[in-house]
Amino acid sequence: MASEDREETGRIEAFSDGVFAIAITLLVLTLQVPDVHGGLWHALLDEWPQFAGYLTSFAIIGIMWVNHHSMFRTIVRSDRVLLFLNLLLLLWTALLPFPTNLIARYLGDGGTDAAVAEAVYSANLTLAAIAFSLVWIHAVRGGRLIASPLSPKAERQAIVRFSVGTLVYAATIGISFLSPGAALAIQFVVAAYYVFEQVAPSSS
Amino acid sequence: MASEDREETGRIEAFSDGVFAIAITLLVLTLQVPDVHGGLWHALLDEWPQFAGYLTSFAIIGIMWVNHHSMFRTIVRSDRVLLFLNLLLLLWTALLPFPTNLIARYLGDGGTDAAVAEAVYSANLTLAAIAFSLVWIHAVRGGRLIASPLSPKAERQAIVRFSVGTLVYAATIGISFLSPGAALAIQFVVAAYYVFEQVAPSSS
Amino acid sequence: MASEDREETGRIEAFSDGVFAIAITLLVLTLQVPDVHGGLWHALLDEWPQFAGYLTSFAIIGIMWVNHHSMFRTIVRSDRVLLFLNLLLLLWTALLPFPTNLIARYLGDGGTDAAVAEAVYSANLTLAAIAFSLVWIHAVRGGRLIASPLSPKAERQAIVRFSVGTLVYAATIGISFLSPGAALAIQFVVAAYYVFEQVAPSSS
Amino acid sequence: MASEDREETGRIEAFSDGVFAIAITLLVLTLQVPDVHGGLWHALLDEWPQFAGYLTSFAIIGIMWVNHHSMFRTIVRSDRVLLFLNLLLLLWTALLPFPTNLIARYLGDGGTDAAVAEAVYSANLTLAAIAFSLVWIHAVRGGRLIASPLSPKAERQAIVRFSVGTLVYAATIGISFLSPGAALAIQFVVAAYYVFEQVAPSSS
């Protein structure tokens, strides 16, 4: 039974890794080649929003992959709800190239369109962070899907960390309407920070 | 011999998982960025058919992945016909982004084009369901490719479940001509339902 | 040493499987959604060349995957030349969506363009078949990379089979200029036939 | 502890292999089907830059995959910095289809645009080579992440080899402004050479 459960989380991890690897590599398709005759260098510089969006999404999917693995070192059993919540997480991950495209196309325009593009991007990140939290909360609650129950302190710490991430991304939805560029910069910094300091408690 | 057979189904599973993961992630390429100056938010809302199609196809490929694994926990041996039938199943799975594109482009138009787009989508799902049934029927018939023969009751239950899924999808081909949106909604609800209640008998 | 070699072919197989799975799934991107107002069904039927190309390439990559695995059940060691020849095989496999696109765009036009499109497609298949043969010939020659030397009869049979496949594909380059559609039909039939009757001797 | 570390590098390798396999296969999307009526063959020949770019990028990602594996046969432990540096390497690998697209579009134009396109491509390769060196230097320094410390001679040899690769790619940035085509040819020859003669010392 235990080994079958183990195999079950192995399946989820392998499938999720596949989706993470494909989504992070597909991001390159959001980069458009400028169509100019002369002045290619300046045309590329003018397209900085698409490179900023590419870098940010790459860092975010990269850190999500790292954290997903950390999380599944603690989670050793699976059930239907976990499967469903993990699919929800993959949905928001696989969708990310779309709002990255919105940023690439509209961030340089400024105005309301830039704000809407960045707000949709921020909403996508927030939904991914919520799905991440739901996977974790479902897995540790009652200790059913983990090897040994977390101490109350570790459980509290983990919930604080997940909440902080979710709140920061939710805040960038609002910040998008003040300054889309600032919202994107905050998202990049948060992702880059988390590459060094993972959120899942098992790795602390 | 047994271990070579085991390895054989391991190969099929790994390759199939790859195709499922790639197809589910490629779906994002069906989402078009609207080309507007001002009014991006409304332009996105107007494109609801592409998001509805994305969500439905994501749920359907997700549940196909889950069921494929359930099925291959019961199937422990492989032969040429199984390999061929599984490739047929992967063909219809890998093709799904195309009719999803048709929906994204034509469902909002209404009229005959919307009906044809949704009918082609429904036909694709029906063909996938038939291929799924054929893999299963070939594997359990005579118990040649499974570890231990199913009880007649379990075999009957499995066939009933597969038939119901196939008939529902086939019915949506007709429903497409009455109401394309209703047909898509039914397909989404069926897929979401099956995430909780898998079709393969080994998981009951 | 033996286990390190074993791991070496495991790496090649996993990487090759990834390329096969991605190439076979990317084929769907060769399918264009027609841009019409009314008459979608006829527009889809008019685009039969893209569906014929899709099906044929899917069958061909599918059978290449099957044969690649059969071959690597016999090959148990690796060296630099094998690595290089296998990359050459993957090059022609990963390239296949491009001539499939040529067929989708030009086969319906008829005339010289249709012939050139189908001839380029045939040349791609021929080069893939040659790379396949080179991998096999390098591996079995002197028995260095296989577990036990093949009998002279088995070696002769394998070479005959590979040569037949290569010659058939090479012949379709010429047939393309007589009838592009007939050349494509031959390629589809050959691929469908080989799904049942694999070329690698280890599976006979 | 050791086995958990081992698993850790297994994760990195599997994820990296996924990105390499996807990036090498996505390259085919850089190939545009010419839009002509008559004269398809000449139109294809006119597009030689896109085929030259495709071949070069395919060879480069192929050799990077080979070297990455060689490197991770020596590296047996992982830490946060390694994870981060490896993500940096994957960033430049996954980005490569974009400058390959630039070459496909602008190399045939000649003039400054061709030089800029090839210089951006060369810069991407240089950054990938630097990331490769950083992964290696971090892993061997102090022998913390490898099974047994390298001899000073082996360490020196490895650094020489990495530096040569990095310097050659950096030099092609400058050469791009003299002759974009020559720069690309050098890059292809270097990659083809390294398929036979890997850079990582563990394989010497």
mmCIF file of N, CA, C and O in Angstrom, chain C residues 15-84:
data_model
loop_
_atom_site.group_PDB
_atom_site.id
_atom_site.type_symbol
_atom_site.label_atom_id
_atom_site.label_comp_id
_atom_site.label_asym_id
_atom_site.label_seq_id
_atom_site.Cartn_x
_atom_site.Cartn_y
_atom_site.Cartn_z
ATOM 1 N N PHE C 15 16.417 10.800 -23.498
ATOM 2 C CA PHE C 15 16.478 12.038 -24.270
ATOM 3 C C PHE C 15 15.777 11.855 -25.625
ATOM 4 O O PHE C 15 15.007 12.710 -26.060
ATOM 5 N N SER C 16 16.038 10.712 -26.268
ATOM 6 C CA SER C 16 15.413 10.438 -27.566
ATOM 7 C C SER C 16 13.900 10.346 -27.418
ATOM 8 O O SER C 16 13.148 10.900 -28.234
ATOM 9 N N ASP C 17 13.427 9.662 -26.376
ATOM 10 C CA ASP C 17 11.985 9.573 -26.127
ATOM 11 C C ASP C 17 11.373 10.946 -25.968
ATOM 12 O O ASP C 17 10.270 11.209 -26.474
ATOM 13 N N GLY C 18 12.079 11.830 -25.258
ATOM 14 C CA GLY C 18 11.593 13.195 -25.100
ATOM 15 C C GLY C 18 11.435 13.871 -26.452
ATOM 16 O O GLY C 18 10.390 14.462 -26.741
ATOM 17 N N VAL C 19 12.455 13.757 -27.298
ATOM 18 C CA VAL C 19 12.388 14.402 -28.620
ATOM 19 C C VAL C 19 11.265 13.788 -29.463
ATOM 20 O O VAL C 19 10.489 14.503 -30.108
ATOM 21 N N PHE C 20 11.129 12.450 -29.452
ATOM 22 C CA PHE C 20 10.038 11.809 -30.192
ATOM 23 C C PHE C 20 8.675 12.315 -29.697
ATOM 24 O O PHE C 20 7.809 12.671 -30.502
ATOM 25 N N ALA C 21 8.486 12.330 -28.366
ATOM 26 C CA ALA C 21 7.185 12.737 -27.805
ATOM 27 C C ALA C 21 6.882 14.188 -28.135
ATOM 28 O O ALA C 21 5.734 14.535 -28.457
ATOM 29 N N ILE C 22 7.895 15.064 -28.083
ATOM 30 C CA ILE C 22 7.661 16.481 -28.365
ATOM 31 C C ILE C 22 7.372 16.683 -29.844
ATOM 32 O O ILE C 22 6.440 17.378 -30.228
ATOM 33 N N ALA C 23 8.181 16.035 -30.714
ATOM 34 C CA ALA C 23 7.989 16.203 -32.156
ATOM 35 C C ALA C 23 6.609 15.718 -32.582
ATOM 36 O O ALA C 23 5.917 16.375 -33.369
ATOM 37 N N ILE C 24 6.181 14.567 -32.036
ATOM 38 C CA ILE C 24 4.876 13.999 -32.437
ATOM 39 C C ILE C 24 3.733 14.899 -31.965
ATOM 40 O O ILE C 24 2.699 15.006 -32.643
ATOM 41 N N THR C 25 3.918 15.583 -30.828
ATOM 42 C CA THR C 25 2.847 16.432 -30.295
ATOM 43 C C THR C 25 2.861 17.808 -30.952
ATOM 44 O O THR C 25 1.817 18.421 -31.153
ATOM 45 N N LEU C 26 4.063 18.292 -31.322
ATOM 46 C CA LEU C 26 4.176 19.588 -32.002
ATOM 47 C C LEU C 26 3.542 19.572 -33.391
ATOM 48 O O LEU C 26 3.225 20.627 -33.940
ATOM 49 N N LEU C 27 3.374 18.371 -33.966
ATOM 50 C CA LEU C 27 2.786 18.270 -35.304
ATOM 51 C C LEU C 27 1.461 19.010 -35.396
ATOM 52 O O LEU C 27 1.088 19.516 -36.460
ATOM 53 N N VAL C 28 0.733 19.070 -34.264
ATOM 54 C CA VAL C 28 -0.588 19.716 -34.298
ATOM 55 C C VAL C 28 -0.469 21.190 -34.672
ATOM 56 O O VAL C 28 -1.413 21.777 -35.202
ATOM 57 N N LEU C 29 0.702 21.787 -34.429
ATOM 58 C CA LEU C 29 0.888 23.196 -34.782
ATOM 59 C C LEU C 29 0.962 23.395 -36.297
ATOM 60 O O LEU C 29 0.915 24.520 -36.786
ATOM 61 N N THR C 30 1.093 22.299 -37.068
ATOM 62 C CA THR C 30 1.081 22.437 -38.534
ATOM 63 C C THR C 30 -0.344 22.640 -39.054
ATOM 64 O O THR C 30 -0.528 22.973 -40.220
ATOM 65 N N LEU C 31 -1.352 22.400 -38.183
ATOM 66 C CA LEU C 31 -2.747 22.492 -38.626
ATOM 67 C C LEU C 31 -3.254 23.921 -38.471
ATOM 68 O O LEU C 31 -3.318 24.452 -37.369
ATOM 69 N N GLN C 32 -3.603 24.539 -39.598
ATOM 70 C CA GLN C 32 -4.100 25.912 -39.595
ATOM 71 C C GLN C 32 -5.619 25.937 -39.500
ATOM 72 O O GLN C 32 -6.296 25.163 -40.175
ATOM 73 N N VAL C 33 -6.133 26.840 -38.683
ATOM 74 C CA VAL C 33 -7.572 27.062 -38.616
ATOM 75 C C VAL C 33 -7.963 27.912 -39.818
ATOM 76 O O VAL C 33 -7.393 28.984 -40.025
ATOM 77 N N PRO C 34 -8.928 27.450 -40.653
ATOM 78 C CA PRO C 34 -9.324 28.262 -41.812
ATOM 79 C C PRO C 34 -9.982 29.562 -41.340
ATOM 80 O O PRO C 34 -10.603 29.596 -40.277
ATOM 81 N N ASP C 35 -9.833 30.606 -42.133
ATOM 82 C CA ASP C 35 -10.407 31.906 -41.793
ATOM 83 C C ASP C 35 -11.560 32.204 -42.744
ATOM 84 O O ASP C 35 -11.360 32.732 -43.838
ATOM 85 N N VAL C 36 -12.773 31.807 -42.347
ATOM 86 C CA VAL C 36 -13.943 31.981 -43.229
ATOM 87 C C VAL C 36 -15.100 32.594 -42.439
ATOM 88 O O VAL C 36 -15.083 32.648 -41.216
ATOM 89 N N HIS C 37 -16.107 33.067 -43.169
ATOM 90 C CA HIS C 37 -17.383 33.448 -42.556
ATOM 91 C C HIS C 37 -18.448 32.628 -43.233
ATOM 92 O O HIS C 37 -18.891 32.945 -44.329
ATOM 93 N N GLY C 38 -18.851 31.531 -42.576
ATOM 94 C CA GLY C 38 -19.768 30.588 -43.201
ATOM 95 C C GLY C 38 -18.977 29.566 -44.009
ATOM 96 O O GLY C 38 -17.901 29.862 -44.547
ATOM 97 N N GLY C 39 -19.455 28.350 -44.059
ATOM 98 C CA GLY C 39 -18.808 27.314 -44.861
ATOM 99 C C GLY C 39 -17.569 26.715 -44.206
ATOM 100 O O GLY C 39 -16.663 26.247 -44.896
ATOM 101 N N LEU C 40 -17.545 26.685 -42.861
ATOM 102 C CA LEU C 40 -16.368 26.138 -42.167
ATOM 103 C C LEU C 40 -16.134 24.679 -42.529
ATOM 104 O O LEU C 40 -15.001 24.241 -42.705
ATOM 105 N N TRP C 41 -17.235 23.934 -42.640
ATOM 106 C CA TRP C 41 -17.102 22.507 -42.913
ATOM 107 C C TRP C 41 -16.393 22.252 -44.252
ATOM 108 O O TRP C 41 -15.452 21.450 -44.333
ATOM 109 N N HIS C 42 -16.819 22.982 -45.288
ATOM 110 C CA HIS C 42 -16.161 22.809 -46.591
ATOM 111 C C HIS C 42 -14.724 23.317 -46.559
ATOM 112 O O HIS C 42 -13.839 22.748 -47.202
ATOM 113 N N ALA C 43 -14.493 24.391 -45.815
ATOM 114 C CA ALA C 43 -13.128 24.916 -45.696
ATOM 115 C C ALA C 43 -12.212 23.867 -45.062
ATOM 116 O O ALA C 43 -11.052 23.711 -45.460
ATOM 117 N N LEU C 44 -12.757 23.134 -44.075
ATOM 118 C CA LEU C 44 -11.950 22.077 -43.436
ATOM 119 C C LEU C 44 -11.671 20.949 -44.421
ATOM 120 O O LEU C 44 -10.547 20.427 -44.471
ATOM 121 N N LEU C 45 -12.687 20.574 -45.188
ATOM 122 C CA LEU C 45 -12.497 19.491 -46.165
ATOM 123 C C LEU C 45 -11.472 19.894 -47.228
ATOM 124 O O LEU C 45 -10.671 19.064 -47.676
ATOM 125 N N ASP C 46 -11.507 21.171 -47.620
ATOM 126 C CA ASP C 46 -10.548 21.656 -48.617
ATOM 127 C C ASP C 46 -9.109 21.537 -48.114
ATOM 128 O O ASP C 46 -8.170 21.506 -48.909
ATOM 129 N N GLU C 47 -8.969 21.529 -46.796
ATOM 130 C CA GLU C 47 -7.617 21.469 -46.233
ATOM 131 C C GLU C 47 -7.173 20.035 -45.964
ATOM 132 O O GLU C 47 -6.342 19.801 -45.075
ATOM 133 N N TRP C 48 -7.692 19.074 -46.744
ATOM 134 C CA TRP C 48 -7.321 17.675 -46.532
ATOM 135 C C TRP C 48 -5.815 17.445 -46.550
ATOM 136 O O TRP C 48 -5.326 16.561 -45.824
ATOM 137 N N PRO C 49 -5.008 18.215 -47.348
ATOM 138 C CA PRO C 49 -3.582 17.886 -47.345
ATOM 139 C C PRO C 49 -2.939 18.038 -45.963
ATOM 140 O O PRO C 49 -2.049 17.287 -45.596
ATOM 141 N N GLN C 50 -3.424 19.034 -45.173
ATOM 142 C CA GLN C 50 -2.789 19.205 -43.870
ATOM 143 C C GLN C 50 -3.141 18.050 -42.933
ATOM 144 O O GLN C 50 -2.313 17.636 -42.116
ATOM 145 N N PHE C 51 -4.344 17.486 -43.088
ATOM 146 C CA PHE C 51 -4.700 16.356 -42.238
ATOM 147 C C PHE C 51 -3.984 15.087 -42.697
ATOM 148 O O PHE C 51 -3.546 14.278 -41.878
ATOM 149 N N ALA C 52 -3.831 14.921 -44.016
ATOM 150 C CA ALA C 52 -3.089 13.759 -44.540
ATOM 151 C C ALA C 52 -1.628 13.816 -44.082
ATOM 152 O O ALA C 52 -1.048 12.798 -43.688
ATOM 153 N N GLY C 53 -1.040 15.017 -44.143
ATOM 154 C CA GLY C 53 0.344 15.178 -43.698
ATOM 155 C C GLY C 53 0.485 14.908 -42.207
ATOM 156 O O GLY C 53 1.424 14.226 -41.766
ATOM 157 N N TYR C 54 -0.474 15.423 -41.422
ATOM 158 C CA TYR C 54 -0.447 15.218 -39.973
ATOM 159 C C TYR C 54 -0.473 13.734 -39.639
ATOM 160 O O TYR C 54 0.351 13.235 -38.873
ATOM 161 N N LEU C 55 -1.436 13.031 -40.236
ATOM 162 C CA LEU C 55 -1.603 11.601 -39.952
ATOM 163 C C LEU C 55 -0.363 10.810 -40.331
ATOM 164 O O LEU C 55 0.099 9.938 -39.586
ATOM 165 N N THR C 56 0.198 11.107 -41.515
ATOM 166 C CA THR C 56 1.359 10.359 -41.981
ATOM 167 C C THR C 56 2.560 10.609 -41.075
ATOM 168 O O THR C 56 3.243 9.665 -40.660
ATOM 169 N N SER C 57 2.813 11.888 -40.737
ATOM 170 C CA SER C 57 3.955 12.186 -39.876
ATOM 171 C C SER C 57 3.768 11.592 -38.487
ATOM 172 O O SER C 57 4.722 11.113 -37.865
ATOM 173 N N PHE C 58 2.514 11.608 -37.991
ATOM 174 C CA PHE C 58 2.247 11.018 -36.678
ATOM 175 C C PHE C 58 2.573 9.527 -36.702
ATOM 176 O O PHE C 58 3.254 9.016 -35.801
ATOM 177 N N ALA C 59 2.112 8.833 -37.750
ATOM 178 C CA ALA C 59 2.372 7.391 -37.857
ATOM 179 C C ALA C 59 3.867 7.123 -37.980
ATOM 180 O O ALA C 59 4.394 6.186 -37.374
ATOM 181 N N ILE C 60 4.573 7.982 -38.745
ATOM 182 C CA ILE C 60 6.005 7.747 -38.962
ATOM 183 C C ILE C 60 6.808 7.983 -37.677
ATOM 184 O O ILE C 60 7.661 7.174 -37.310
ATOM 185 N N ILE C 61 6.532 9.083 -36.965
ATOM 186 C CA ILE C 61 7.271 9.316 -35.715
ATOM 187 C C ILE C 61 6.904 8.241 -34.692
ATOM 188 O O ILE C 61 7.750 7.756 -33.944
ATOM 189 N N GLY C 62 5.625 7.833 -34.698
ATOM 190 C CA GLY C 62 5.204 6.765 -33.784
ATOM 191 C C GLY C 62 5.999 5.481 -34.021
ATOM 192 O O GLY C 62 6.528 4.879 -33.078
ATOM 193 N N ILE C 63 6.106 5.070 -35.279
ATOM 194 C CA ILE C 63 6.827 3.827 -35.566
ATOM 195 C C ILE C 63 8.335 3.995 -35.328
ATOM 196 O O ILE C 63 9.017 3.051 -34.899
ATOM 197 N N MET C 64 8.866 5.207 -35.566
ATOM 198 C CA MET C 64 10.283 5.425 -35.271
ATOM 199 C C MET C 64 10.544 5.258 -33.775
ATOM 200 O O MET C 64 11.555 4.683 -33.372
ATOM 201 N N TRP C 65 9.618 5.749 -32.951
ATOM 202 C CA TRP C 65 9.759 5.598 -31.505
ATOM 203 C C TRP C 65 9.771 4.108 -31.138
ATOM 204 O O TRP C 65 10.638 3.653 -30.379
ATOM 205 N N VAL C 66 8.813 3.355 -31.696
ATOM 206 C CA VAL C 66 8.733 1.926 -31.402
ATOM 207 C C VAL C 66 10.033 1.227 -31.805
ATOM 208 O O VAL C 66 10.610 0.448 -31.033
ATOM 209 N N ASN C 67 10.529 1.519 -33.009
ATOM 210 C CA ASN C 67 11.727 0.845 -33.502
ATOM 211 C C ASN C 67 12.981 1.268 -32.748
ATOM 212 O O ASN C 67 13.906 0.470 -32.558
ATOM 213 N N HIS C 68 13.020 2.541 -32.337
ATOM 214 C CA HIS C 68 14.171 3.026 -31.582
ATOM 215 C C HIS C 68 14.308 2.233 -30.277
ATOM 216 O O HIS C 68 15.410 1.839 -29.884
ATOM 217 N N HIS C 69 13.163 1.980 -29.633
ATOM 218 C CA HIS C 69 13.202 1.204 -28.397
ATOM 219 C C HIS C 69 13.616 -0.229 -28.648
ATOM 220 O O HIS C 69 14.412 -0.793 -27.892
ATOM 221 N N SER C 70 13.076 -0.837 -29.705
ATOM 222 C CA SER C 70 13.462 -2.215 -30.034
ATOM 223 C C SER C 70 14.971 -2.291 -30.223
ATOM 224 O O SER C 70 15.644 -3.182 -29.709
ATOM 225 N N MET C 71 15.499 -1.301 -30.949
ATOM 226 C CA MET C 71 16.921 -1.266 -31.249
ATOM 227 C C MET C 71 17.738 -1.146 -29.952
ATOM 228 O O MET C 71 18.747 -1.832 -29.794
ATOM 229 N N PHE C 72 17.284 -0.311 -29.034
ATOM 230 C CA PHE C 72 18.043 -0.100 -27.800
ATOM 231 C C PHE C 72 17.773 -1.176 -26.744
ATOM 232 O O PHE C 72 18.271 -1.073 -25.636
ATOM 233 N N ARG C 73 16.952 -2.173 -27.081
ATOM 234 C CA ARG C 73 16.941 -3.359 -26.230
ATOM 235 C C ARG C 73 18.114 -4.244 -26.597
ATOM 236 O O ARG C 73 18.600 -5.018 -25.775
ATOM 237 N N THR C 74 18.577 -4.151 -27.838
ATOM 238 C CA THR C 74 19.734 -4.928 -28.283
ATOM 239 C C THR C 74 21.044 -4.193 -27.976
ATOM 240 O O THR C 74 22.033 -4.805 -27.576
ATOM 241 N N ILE C 75 21.045 -2.872 -28.154
ATOM 242 C CA ILE C 75 22.247 -2.072 -27.893
ATOM 243 C C ILE C 75 22.374 -1.842 -26.395
ATOM 244 O O ILE C 75 21.464 -1.297 -25.773
ATOM 245 N N VAL C 76 23.476 -2.268 -25.793
ATOM 246 C CA VAL C 76 23.614 -2.132 -24.343
ATOM 247 C C VAL C 76 24.808 -1.264 -23.943
ATOM 248 O O VAL C 76 25.021 -1.008 -22.758
ATOM 249 N N ARG C 77 25.620 -0.859 -24.909
ATOM 250 C CA ARG C 77 26.750 0.017 -24.620
ATOM 251 C C ARG C 77 26.702 1.209 -25.550
ATOM 252 O O ARG C 77 26.048 1.182 -26.586
ATOM 253 N N SER C 78 27.448 2.245 -25.180
ATOM 254 C CA SER C 78 27.418 3.464 -25.979
ATOM 255 C C SER C 78 28.841 3.957 -26.209
ATOM 256 O O SER C 78 29.747 3.659 -25.443
ATOM 257 N N ASP C 79 29.039 4.691 -27.298
ATOM 258 C CA ASP C 79 30.306 5.408 -27.469
ATOM 259 C C ASP C 79 30.010 6.737 -28.168
ATOM 260 O O ASP C 79 28.858 7.048 -28.474
ATOM 261 N N ARG C 80 31.058 7.522 -28.389
ATOM 262 C CA ARG C 80 30.880 8.846 -28.976
ATOM 263 C C ARG C 80 30.193 8.813 -30.325
ATOM 264 O O ARG C 80 29.340 9.639 -30.626
ATOM 265 N N VAL C 81 30.604 7.857 -31.158
ATOM 266 C CA VAL C 81 30.036 7.799 -32.508
ATOM 267 C C VAL C 81 28.546 7.479 -32.443
ATOM 268 O O VAL C 81 27.730 8.061 -33.172
ATOM 269 N N LEU C 82 28.172 6.561 -31.550
ATOM 270 C CA LEU C 82 26.749 6.242 -31.399
ATOM 271 C C LEU C 82 25.968 7.491 -30.987
ATOM 272 O O LEU C 82 24.884 7.767 -31.507
ATOM 273 N N LEU C 83 26.533 8.233 -30.030
ATOM 274 C CA LEU C 83 25.910 9.467 -29.551
ATOM 275 C C LEU C 83 25.688 10.429 -30.712
ATOM 276 O O LEU C 83 24.622 11.035 -30.855
ATOM 277 N N PHE C 84 26.718 10.567 -31.552
ATOM 278 C CA PHE C 84 26.648 11.485 -32.687
ATOM 279 C C PHE C 84 25.618 11.019 -33.717
ATOM 280 O O PHE C 84 24.795 11.805 -34.191
#
